Amino acid sequence: MRKNDIKHILKALFDEPLSSIDLLVNREKEIDSLNMVCSLQPAGVYGVCGETGVGKTTVLNFVKPDEGERIYLKLTEKESKEAIIADMLYKLAVEVKKSKTTELLKIAKQVIDFVVEERSETSSFGTAGGVFVTGNLSKSTTRTKKFNIYQAYELFDEFLEALLKKYNKVVLLIDELDKEKKEEVLVILDSLKTVFGKDGLVVILSLPFAIYREYVRDRLRWNESGNLENILKDTFFIEPLDDKQIQQMISKRLMAYPDYFDGDALYEIARYSDGNPRDALWISQQIVQSNLDNERITGQIARETIKKIVKRYFENSWELTDLQKKVLRIVADHQGSRSAIVKELEKRNVKRQTAYTYINRLKEAGLIIERDEKLRVSGKIFYMISL
């Protein structure tokens, strides 16, 4: 295939958040729900949850409130709670400066100066130290200046009040919190509960999948409220795509090259991805780059290429026992309910309790996936045990 065509195909399969609604697959419901929240709810903090790579940033890109000011923040500083809150504050000020609204520029500059000075001094003090030498022994001392988190809260609060005074309603979208551990995110959300609790302010955050599970548990409690229920008004779970939707996603991106992947090749890509768009795009690009001379990718080519790629990247990541391999092969062949898989294993002389134990451990390790009460082997492992 010509180099120029390959470049266009790889660009179409490049993993980045979407901005064209024509390329969306099965995300309209979540986007409509979030836009309804922005339009109708007076205030509140809301979460967008899901696995990494499932498309949370894409969903946030299409949140377009019909009133008020939309502000999108992408967090980058993640080493501590203080760093994350400082990053929120700094990015908010930078975004507000772009509007060049006179009454907000003064406080935006004040916020930027505060964060830069505090972060610089914290880093400087953190690396400063003295060394004392006595005989053959040396001892170093380090002084640390803590980030002034209380002043940060005050500035954040003042800044948001100024924005609400100007726009009446503000929709604040905060992305990348989903990359942090659940416990750390809970601490951050709890600390900002008062700052975000303002009439006219709607905050939507991308959050880890574990937060969704905990939020649902809190909501199910009878006559008692959990911590998350006191912070979040609601959460929206971004489901993985099914195999047909993954195939549709790839096909939409390759409208200019509709025959490049045949139907069987698309099936193999979907099988590998486990419904994760990022994994589907990554393996698609790997297949393209491994078969530059092919005008068309068939199912056979895709399957053999995926096996080679899986072997290269993952062969040394998992050391499976014979019994683990047996359980995985049974799950791969039958893809049924947990009880049905256990019965199949019992037919092969695996004790019932042992079967349940191995299924649970492999599921916890991510090698077995359970969806709609059916077990299946994860895509990477499926091709590993097929080698």
One Martini backbone bead per residue (centre of mass of N, CA, C, O) as a GRO file, in nm:
protein
  387
    1MET     BB    1   0.100   0.033   0.017
    2ARG     BB    2   0.081   0.352   0.026
    3LYS     BB    3   0.215   0.580   0.233
    4ASN     BB    4  -0.021   0.786   0.236
    5ASP     BB    5  -0.240   0.583   0.319
    6ILE     BB    6  -0.115   0.493   0.583
    7LYS     BB    7  -0.120   0.771   0.720
    8HIS     BB    8  -0.432   0.800   0.711
    9ILE     BB    9  -0.500   0.547   0.873
   10LEU     BB   10  -0.339   0.614   1.132
   11LYS     BB   11  -0.486   0.877   1.188
   12ALA     BB   12  -0.774   0.750   1.214
   13LEU     BB   13  -0.645   0.547   1.458
   14PHE     BB   14  -0.595   0.760   1.653
   15ASP     BB   15  -0.562   0.821   2.000
   16GLU     BB   16  -0.830   1.047   2.058
   17PRO     BB   17  -1.037   1.272   2.130
   18LEU     BB   18  -1.340   1.359   2.023
   19SER     BB   19  -1.512   1.617   1.794
   20SER     BB   20  -1.688   1.426   1.616
   21ILE     BB   21  -2.013   1.310   1.601
   22ASP     BB   22  -1.984   1.100   1.360
   23LEU     BB   23  -1.783   0.902   1.549
   24LEU     BB   24  -1.986   0.815   1.735
   25VAL     BB   25  -2.043   0.541   1.984
   26ASN     BB   26  -2.264   0.494   2.229
   27ARG     BB   27  -2.287   0.822   2.378
   28GLU     BB   28  -2.556   0.987   2.373
   29LYS     BB   29  -2.689   0.935   2.649
   30GLU     BB   30  -2.469   1.061   2.832
   31ILE     BB   31  -2.462   1.339   2.697
   32ASP     BB   32  -2.761   1.411   2.740
   33SER     BB   33  -2.757   1.387   3.049
   34LEU     BB   34  -2.542   1.608   3.103
   35ASN     BB   35  -2.689   1.840   2.955
   36MET     BB   36  -2.936   1.832   3.139
   37VAL     BB   37  -2.794   1.904   3.397
   38CYS     BB   38  -2.686   2.182   3.300
   39SER     BB   39  -2.980   2.300   3.238
   40LEU     BB   40  -3.156   2.210   3.516
   41GLN     BB   41  -2.954   2.225   3.730
   42PRO     BB   42  -2.846   2.442   3.988
   43ALA     BB   43  -2.637   2.218   4.101
   44GLY     BB   44  -2.333   2.033   4.148
   45VAL     BB   45  -2.172   1.711   4.173
   46TYR     BB   46  -2.031   1.512   3.905
   47GLY     BB   47  -1.977   1.184   3.759
   48VAL     BB   48  -1.737   1.025   3.533
   49CYS     BB   49  -1.725   0.680   3.469
   50GLY     BB   50  -1.448   0.446   3.399
   51GLU     BB   51  -1.243   0.307   3.212
   52THR     BB   52  -0.956   0.321   3.073
   53GLY     BB   53  -1.031   0.425   2.737
   54VAL     BB   54  -1.362   0.462   2.704
   55GLY     BB   55  -1.440   0.801   2.681
   56LYS     BB   56  -1.458   1.052   2.883
   57THR     BB   57  -1.340   1.293   2.726
   58THR     BB   58  -1.536   1.280   2.492
   59VAL     BB   59  -1.787   1.338   2.656
   60LEU     BB   60  -1.692   1.617   2.762
   61ASN     BB   61  -1.668   1.753   2.477
   62PHE     BB   62  -2.010   1.729   2.451
   63VAL     BB   63  -2.045   1.935   2.673
   64LYS     BB   64  -2.317   2.180   2.601
   65PRO     BB   65  -2.434   2.435   2.738
   66ASP     BB   66  -2.721   2.663   2.705
   67GLU     BB   67  -2.590   2.793   2.970
   68GLY     BB   68  -2.342   2.970   3.051
   69GLU     BB   69  -2.016   2.872   3.156
   70ARG     BB   70  -1.759   2.691   2.995
   71ILE     BB   71  -1.508   2.489   3.177
   72TYR     BB   72  -1.196   2.335   3.092
   73LEU     BB   73  -0.998   2.090   3.279
   74LYS     BB   74  -0.656   1.964   3.261
   75LEU     BB   75  -0.484   1.758   3.446
   76THR     BB   76  -0.116   1.711   3.555
   77GLU     BB   77  -0.086   1.737   3.864
   78LYS     BB   78  -0.034   1.435   4.099
   79GLU     BB   79   0.145   1.400   4.378
   80SER     BB   80  -0.098   1.558   4.533
   81LYS     BB   81  -0.348   1.723   4.671
   82GLU     BB   82  -0.220   2.004   4.650
   83ALA     BB   83  -0.136   1.983   4.350
   84ILE     BB   84  -0.421   1.942   4.233
   85ILE     BB   85  -0.552   2.201   4.342
   86ALA     BB   86  -0.347   2.394   4.216
   87ASP     BB   87  -0.406   2.306   3.924
   88MET     BB   88  -0.698   2.390   3.914
   89LEU     BB   89  -0.650   2.689   3.978
   90TYR     BB   90  -0.454   2.754   3.748
   91LYS     BB   91  -0.628   2.657   3.504
   92LEU     BB   92  -0.861   2.845   3.559
   93ALA     BB   93  -0.704   3.112   3.526
   94VAL     BB   94  -0.610   3.063   3.235
   95GLU     BB   95  -0.894   3.044   3.108
   96VAL     BB   96  -0.997   3.324   3.203
   97LYS     BB   97  -0.780   3.497   3.055
   98LYS     BB   98  -0.891   3.442   2.763
   99SER     BB   99  -1.151   3.632   2.793
  100LYS     BB  100  -1.072   3.930   2.891
  101THR     BB  101  -1.212   3.996   3.159
  102THR     BB  102  -1.157   4.251   3.357
  103GLU     BB  103  -1.285   4.156   3.644
  104LEU     BB  104  -1.106   3.870   3.623
  105LEU     BB  105  -0.799   3.928   3.579
  106LYS     BB  106  -0.702   3.998   3.865
  107ILE     BB  107  -0.765   3.720   4.002
  108ALA     BB  108  -0.610   3.545   3.802
  109LYS     BB  109  -0.331   3.665   3.863
  110GLN     BB  110  -0.331   3.607   4.165
  111VAL     BB  111  -0.349   3.299   4.137
  112ILE     BB  112  -0.097   3.248   3.968
  113ASP     BB  113   0.107   3.376   4.164
  114PHE     BB  114   0.045   3.192   4.402
  115VAL     BB  115   0.107   2.915   4.279
  116VAL     BB  116   0.392   2.966   4.178
  117GLU     BB  117   0.513   3.050   4.450
  118GLU     BB  118   0.434   2.803   4.622
  119ARG     BB  119   0.556   2.580   4.439
  120SER     BB  120   0.845   2.693   4.433
  121GLU     BB  121   0.897   2.698   4.740
  122THR     BB  122   0.842   2.402   4.796
  123SER     BB  123   1.064   2.290   4.611
  124SER     BB  124   1.301   2.446   4.728
  125PHE     BB  125   1.274   2.346   5.023
  126GLY     BB  126   1.273   2.036   4.955
  127THR     BB  127   1.592   2.056   4.835
  128ALA     BB  128   1.698   2.174   5.075
  129GLY     BB  129   2.019   2.173   5.260
  130GLY     BB  130   2.233   2.027   5.509
  131VAL     BB  131   2.581   1.947   5.597
  132PHE     BB  132   2.724   1.740   5.851
  133VAL     BB  133   3.061   1.689   5.975
  134THR     BB  134   3.180   1.399   6.172
  135GLY     BB  135   3.434   1.274   6.086
  136ASN     BB  136   3.284   0.987   5.922
  137LEU     BB  137   3.021   1.151   5.954
  138SER     BB  138   2.698   1.218   5.798
  139LYS     BB  139   2.438   1.484   5.795
  140SER     BB  140   2.116   1.553   5.673
  141THR     BB  141   1.905   1.838   5.606
  142THR     BB  142   1.547   1.921   5.571
  143ARG     BB  143   1.339   2.171   5.445
  144THR     BB  144   0.975   2.226   5.466
  145LYS     BB  145   0.728   2.387   5.273
  146LYS     BB  146   0.403   2.414   5.292
  147PHE     BB  147   0.126   2.426   5.131
  148ASN     BB  148  -0.132   2.674   5.122
  149ILE     BB  149  -0.438   2.542   5.137
  150TYR     BB  150  -0.620   2.763   5.270
  151GLN     BB  151  -0.566   2.985   5.062
  152ALA     BB  152  -0.663   2.819   4.823
  153TYR     BB  153  -0.956   2.794   4.909
  154GLU     BB  154  -1.015   3.099   4.918
  155LEU     BB  155  -0.949   3.156   4.619
  156PHE     BB  156  -1.143   2.957   4.494
  157ASP     BB  157  -1.396   3.078   4.616
  158GLU     BB  158  -1.361   3.367   4.502
  159PHE     BB  159  -1.346   3.289   4.203
  160LEU     BB  160  -1.626   3.152   4.176
  161GLU     BB  161  -1.791   3.396   4.266
  162ALA     BB  162  -1.702   3.579   4.029
  163LEU     BB  163  -1.811   3.397   3.803
  164LEU     BB  164  -2.110   3.399   3.899
  165LYS     BB  165  -2.150   3.704   3.885
  166LYS     BB  166  -2.100   3.714   3.573
  167TYR     BB  167  -2.276   3.428   3.466
  168ASN     BB  168  -2.458   3.271   3.703
  169LYS     BB  169  -2.339   3.020   3.529
  170VAL     BB  170  -2.130   2.721   3.587
  171VAL     BB  171  -1.935   2.484   3.393
  172LEU     BB  172  -1.717   2.242   3.541
  173LEU     BB  173  -1.457   2.067   3.380
  174ILE     BB  174  -1.279   1.775   3.516
  175ASP     BB  175  -0.987   1.622   3.413
  176GLU     BB  176  -0.795   1.320   3.522
  177LEU     BB  177  -0.892   1.194   3.803
  178ASP     BB  178  -0.907   0.884   3.704
  179LYS     BB  179  -0.583   0.831   3.761
  180GLU     BB  180  -0.651   0.801   4.050
  181LYS     BB  181  -0.697   0.702   4.351
  182LYS     BB  182  -0.971   0.661   4.530
  183GLU     BB  183  -0.874   0.777   4.805
  184GLU     BB  184  -0.761   1.045   4.690
  185VAL     BB  185  -1.025   1.147   4.563
  186LEU     BB  186  -1.194   1.158   4.821
  187VAL     BB  187  -1.023   1.373   4.963
  188ILE     BB  188  -1.059   1.595   4.752
  189LEU     BB  189  -1.370   1.610   4.746
  190ASP     BB  190  -1.407   1.669   5.048
  191SER     BB  191  -1.233   1.939   5.051
  192LEU     BB  192  -1.436   2.073   4.807
  193LYS     BB  193  -1.734   2.080   4.897
  194THR     BB  194  -1.766   2.383   4.976
  195VAL     BB  195  -1.654   2.521   4.721
  196PHE     BB  196  -1.875   2.367   4.523
  197GLY     BB  197  -2.129   2.477   4.708
  198LYS     BB  198  -2.294   2.644   4.458
  199ASP     BB  199  -2.506   2.843   4.319
  200GLY     BB  200  -2.463   2.769   3.965
  201LEU     BB  201  -2.266   2.519   4.017
  202VAL     BB  202  -2.133   2.285   3.782
  203VAL     BB  203  -1.968   1.973   3.842
  204ILE     BB  204  -1.751   1.774   3.623
  205LEU     BB  205  -1.598   1.452   3.671
  206SER     BB  206  -1.339   1.242   3.625
  207LEU     BB  207  -1.357   0.899   3.739
  208PRO     BB  208  -1.310   0.625   3.889
  209PHE     BB  209  -1.463   0.323   3.887
  210ALA     BB  210  -1.465   0.281   4.202
  211ILE     BB  211  -1.657   0.518   4.262
  212TYR     BB  212  -1.913   0.401   4.143
  213ARG     BB  213  -1.939   0.159   4.329
  214GLU     BB  214  -1.955   0.326   4.594
  215TYR     BB  215  -2.197   0.501   4.521
  216VAL     BB  216  -2.401   0.272   4.488
  217ARG     BB  217  -2.376   0.166   4.776
  218ASP     BB  218  -2.469   0.425   4.915
  219ARG     BB  219  -2.757   0.433   4.778
  220LEU     BB  220  -2.847   0.141   4.899
  221ARG     BB  221  -2.869   0.250   5.162
  222TRP     BB  222  -3.062   0.231   5.454
  223ASN     BB  223  -3.097   0.500   5.656
  224GLU     BB  224  -2.807   0.581   5.523
  225SER     BB  225  -2.516   0.768   5.462
  226GLY     BB  226  -2.261   0.825   5.258
  227ASN     BB  227  -1.996   1.008   5.157
  228LEU     BB  228  -2.056   1.030   4.846
  229GLU     BB  229  -2.355   1.125   4.870
  230ASN     BB  230  -2.254   1.409   4.995
  231ILE     BB  231  -2.096   1.496   4.721
  232LEU     BB  232  -2.264   1.343   4.505
  233LYS     BB  233  -2.543   1.357   4.299
  234ASP     BB  234  -2.402   1.195   4.052
  235THR     BB  235  -2.345   0.918   3.821
  236PHE     BB  236  -2.168   0.822   3.512
  237PHE     BB  237  -2.151   0.531   3.319
  238ILE     BB  238  -1.903   0.409   3.096
  239GLU     BB  239  -1.940   0.177   2.882
  240PRO     BB  240  -1.844  -0.066   2.722
  241LEU     BB  241  -1.817  -0.195   2.426
  242ASP     BB  242  -1.920  -0.390   2.195
  243ASP     BB  243  -1.821  -0.565   1.927
  244LYS     BB  244  -1.995  -0.410   1.717
  245GLN     BB  245  -1.908  -0.123   1.810
  246ILE     BB  246  -1.610  -0.150   1.751
  247GLN     BB  247  -1.645  -0.201   1.449
  248GLN     BB  248  -1.791   0.066   1.395
  249MET     BB  249  -1.568   0.256   1.488
  250ILE     BB  250  -1.357   0.172   1.275
  251SER     BB  251  -1.531   0.219   1.022
  252LYS     BB  252  -1.579   0.524   1.063
  253ARG     BB  253  -1.270   0.601   1.046
  254LEU     BB  254  -1.264   0.423   0.748
  255MET     BB  255  -1.438   0.554   0.512
  256ALA     BB  256  -1.197   0.587   0.294
  257TYR     BB  257  -1.138   0.255   0.381
  258PRO     BB  258  -1.368   0.010   0.372
  259ASP     BB  259  -1.163  -0.253   0.274
  260TYR     BB  260  -0.921  -0.295   0.460
  261PHE     BB  261  -1.107  -0.426   0.668
  262ASP     BB  262  -1.246  -0.700   0.724
  263GLY     BB  263  -1.482  -0.857   0.908
  264ASP     BB  264  -1.279  -1.052   1.051
  265ALA     BB  265  -1.080  -0.835   1.146
  266LEU     BB  266  -1.280  -0.679   1.323
  267TYR     BB  267  -1.336  -0.913   1.512
  268GLU     BB  268  -1.045  -0.940   1.626
  269ILE     BB  269  -1.028  -0.656   1.742
  270ALA     BB  270  -1.270  -0.684   1.934
  271ARG     BB  271  -1.168  -0.933   2.094
  272TYR     BB  272  -0.916  -0.789   2.211
  273SER     BB  273  -1.051  -0.516   2.352
  274ASP     BB  274  -1.304  -0.550   2.551
  275GLY     BB  275  -1.451  -0.262   2.468
  276ASN     BB  276  -1.187  -0.086   2.427
  277PRO     BB  277  -1.101   0.171   2.230
  278ARG     BB  278  -0.797   0.195   2.284
  279ASP     BB  279  -0.725  -0.103   2.222
  280ALA     BB  280  -0.840  -0.106   1.934
  281LEU     BB  281  -0.654   0.115   1.817
  282TRP     BB  282  -0.383  -0.007   1.888
  283ILE     BB  283  -0.412  -0.282   1.735
  284SER     BB  284  -0.470  -0.159   1.460
  285GLN     BB  285  -0.198  -0.017   1.426
  286GLN     BB  286  -0.023  -0.269   1.454
  287ILE     BB  287  -0.135  -0.413   1.204
  288VAL     BB  288  -0.058  -0.203   0.996
  289GLN     BB  289   0.259  -0.191   1.063
  290SER     BB  290   0.288  -0.517   1.003
  291ASN     BB  291   0.126  -0.460   0.693
  292LEU     BB  292   0.233  -0.260   0.453
  293ASP     BB  293   0.191  -0.455   0.183
  294ASN     BB  294  -0.111  -0.459   0.239
  295GLU     BB  295  -0.427  -0.385   0.097
  296ARG     BB  296  -0.550  -0.613   0.293
  297ILE     BB  297  -0.724  -0.716   0.593
  298THR     BB  298  -0.761  -1.013   0.726
  299GLY     BB  299  -0.842  -1.232   0.965
  300GLN     BB  300  -0.579  -1.397   0.950
  301ILE     BB  301  -0.383  -1.161   0.970
  302ALA     BB  302  -0.487  -1.044   1.235
  303ARG     BB  303  -0.452  -1.291   1.416
  304GLU     BB  304  -0.144  -1.339   1.374
  305THR     BB  305  -0.057  -1.057   1.462
  306ILE     BB  306  -0.172  -1.059   1.748
  307LYS     BB  307  -0.008  -1.297   1.851
  308LYS     BB  308   0.270  -1.161   1.817
  309ILE     BB  309   0.215  -0.915   1.994
  310VAL     BB  310   0.140  -1.061   2.254
  311LYS     BB  311   0.407  -1.212   2.282
  312ARG     BB  312   0.593  -0.960   2.293
  313TYR     BB  313   0.437  -0.803   2.541
  314PHE     BB  314   0.306  -1.064   2.745
  315GLU     BB  315   0.459  -1.336   2.797
  316ASN     BB  316   0.625  -1.222   3.069
  317SER     BB  317   0.374  -1.132   3.257
  318TRP     BB  318   0.268  -1.440   3.256
  319GLU     BB  319   0.252  -1.722   3.488
  320LEU     BB  320   0.102  -2.020   3.413
  321THR     BB  321  -0.067  -2.270   3.514
  322ASP     BB  322  -0.226  -2.549   3.420
  323LEU     BB  323  -0.495  -2.480   3.565
  324GLN     BB  324  -0.528  -2.195   3.456
  325LYS     BB  325  -0.536  -2.279   3.158
  326LYS     BB  326  -0.782  -2.458   3.179
  327VAL     BB  327  -0.983  -2.243   3.273
  328LEU     BB  328  -0.942  -2.046   3.034
  329ARG     BB  329  -1.026  -2.244   2.806
  330ILE     BB  330  -1.312  -2.296   2.905
  331VAL     BB  331  -1.405  -2.003   2.893
  332ALA     BB  332  -1.338  -1.958   2.591
  333ASP     BB  333  -1.532  -2.193   2.483
  334HIS     BB  334  -1.816  -2.107   2.656
  335GLN     BB  335  -1.919  -1.838   2.772
  336GLY     BB  336  -2.060  -1.841   3.064
  337SER     BB  337  -2.162  -1.897   3.345
  338ARG     BB  338  -2.029  -1.974   3.637
  339SER     BB  339  -2.179  -2.247   3.678
  340ALA     BB  340  -2.120  -2.360   3.394
  341ILE     BB  341  -1.811  -2.361   3.419
  342VAL     BB  342  -1.791  -2.543   3.666
  343LYS     BB  343  -1.917  -2.793   3.532
  344GLU     BB  344  -1.695  -2.823   3.317
  345LEU     BB  345  -1.464  -2.864   3.525
  346GLU     BB  346  -1.581  -3.116   3.667
  347LYS     BB  347  -1.557  -3.297   3.407
  348ARG     BB  348  -1.221  -3.232   3.451
  349ASN     BB  349  -1.149  -3.282   3.766
  350VAL     BB  350  -1.256  -3.021   3.911
  351LYS     BB  351  -1.319  -2.887   4.187
  352ARG     BB  352  -1.557  -2.678   4.282
  353GLN     BB  353  -1.397  -2.490   4.477
  354THR     BB  354  -1.154  -2.457   4.291
  355ALA     BB  355  -1.300  -2.327   4.057
  356TYR     BB  356  -1.399  -2.074   4.205
  357THR     BB  357  -1.123  -1.973   4.298
  358TYR     BB  358  -0.993  -1.939   4.015
  359ILE     BB  359  -1.198  -1.751   3.894
  360ASN     BB  360  -1.166  -1.521   4.100
  361ARG     BB  361  -0.861  -1.472   4.060
  362LEU     BB  362  -0.871  -1.417   3.750
  363LYS     BB  363  -1.065  -1.180   3.777
  364GLU     BB  364  -0.889  -0.998   3.960
  365ALA     BB  365  -0.650  -1.003   3.730
  366GLY     BB  366  -0.813  -0.969   3.437
  367LEU     BB  367  -0.846  -1.256   3.272
  368ILE     BB  368  -1.142  -1.231   3.363
  369ILE     BB  369  -1.469  -1.149   3.239
  370GLU     BB  370  -1.776  -0.987   3.360
  371ARG     BB  371  -2.079  -0.989   3.154
  372ASP     BB  372  -2.395  -1.037   3.190
  373GLU     BB  373  -2.324  -1.304   3.365
  374LYS     BB  374  -2.060  -1.354   3.184
  375LEU     BB  375  -1.783  -1.536   3.091
  376ARG     BB  376  -1.455  -1.413   2.982
  377VAL     BB  377  -1.177  -1.381   2.810
  378SER     BB  378  -0.940  -1.187   2.768
  379GLY     BB  379  -0.796  -1.083   2.484
  380LYS     BB  380  -0.496  -1.132   2.551
  381ILE     BB  381  -0.533  -1.423   2.662
  382PHE     BB  382  -0.670  -1.553   2.423
  383TYR     BB  383  -0.405  -1.527   2.242
  384MET     BB  384  -0.211  -1.675   2.432
  385ILE     BB  385  -0.376  -1.962   2.440
  386SER     BB  386  -0.351  -1.974   2.105
  387LEU     BB  387  -0.034  -2.029   2.046
   0.00000   0.00000   0.00000
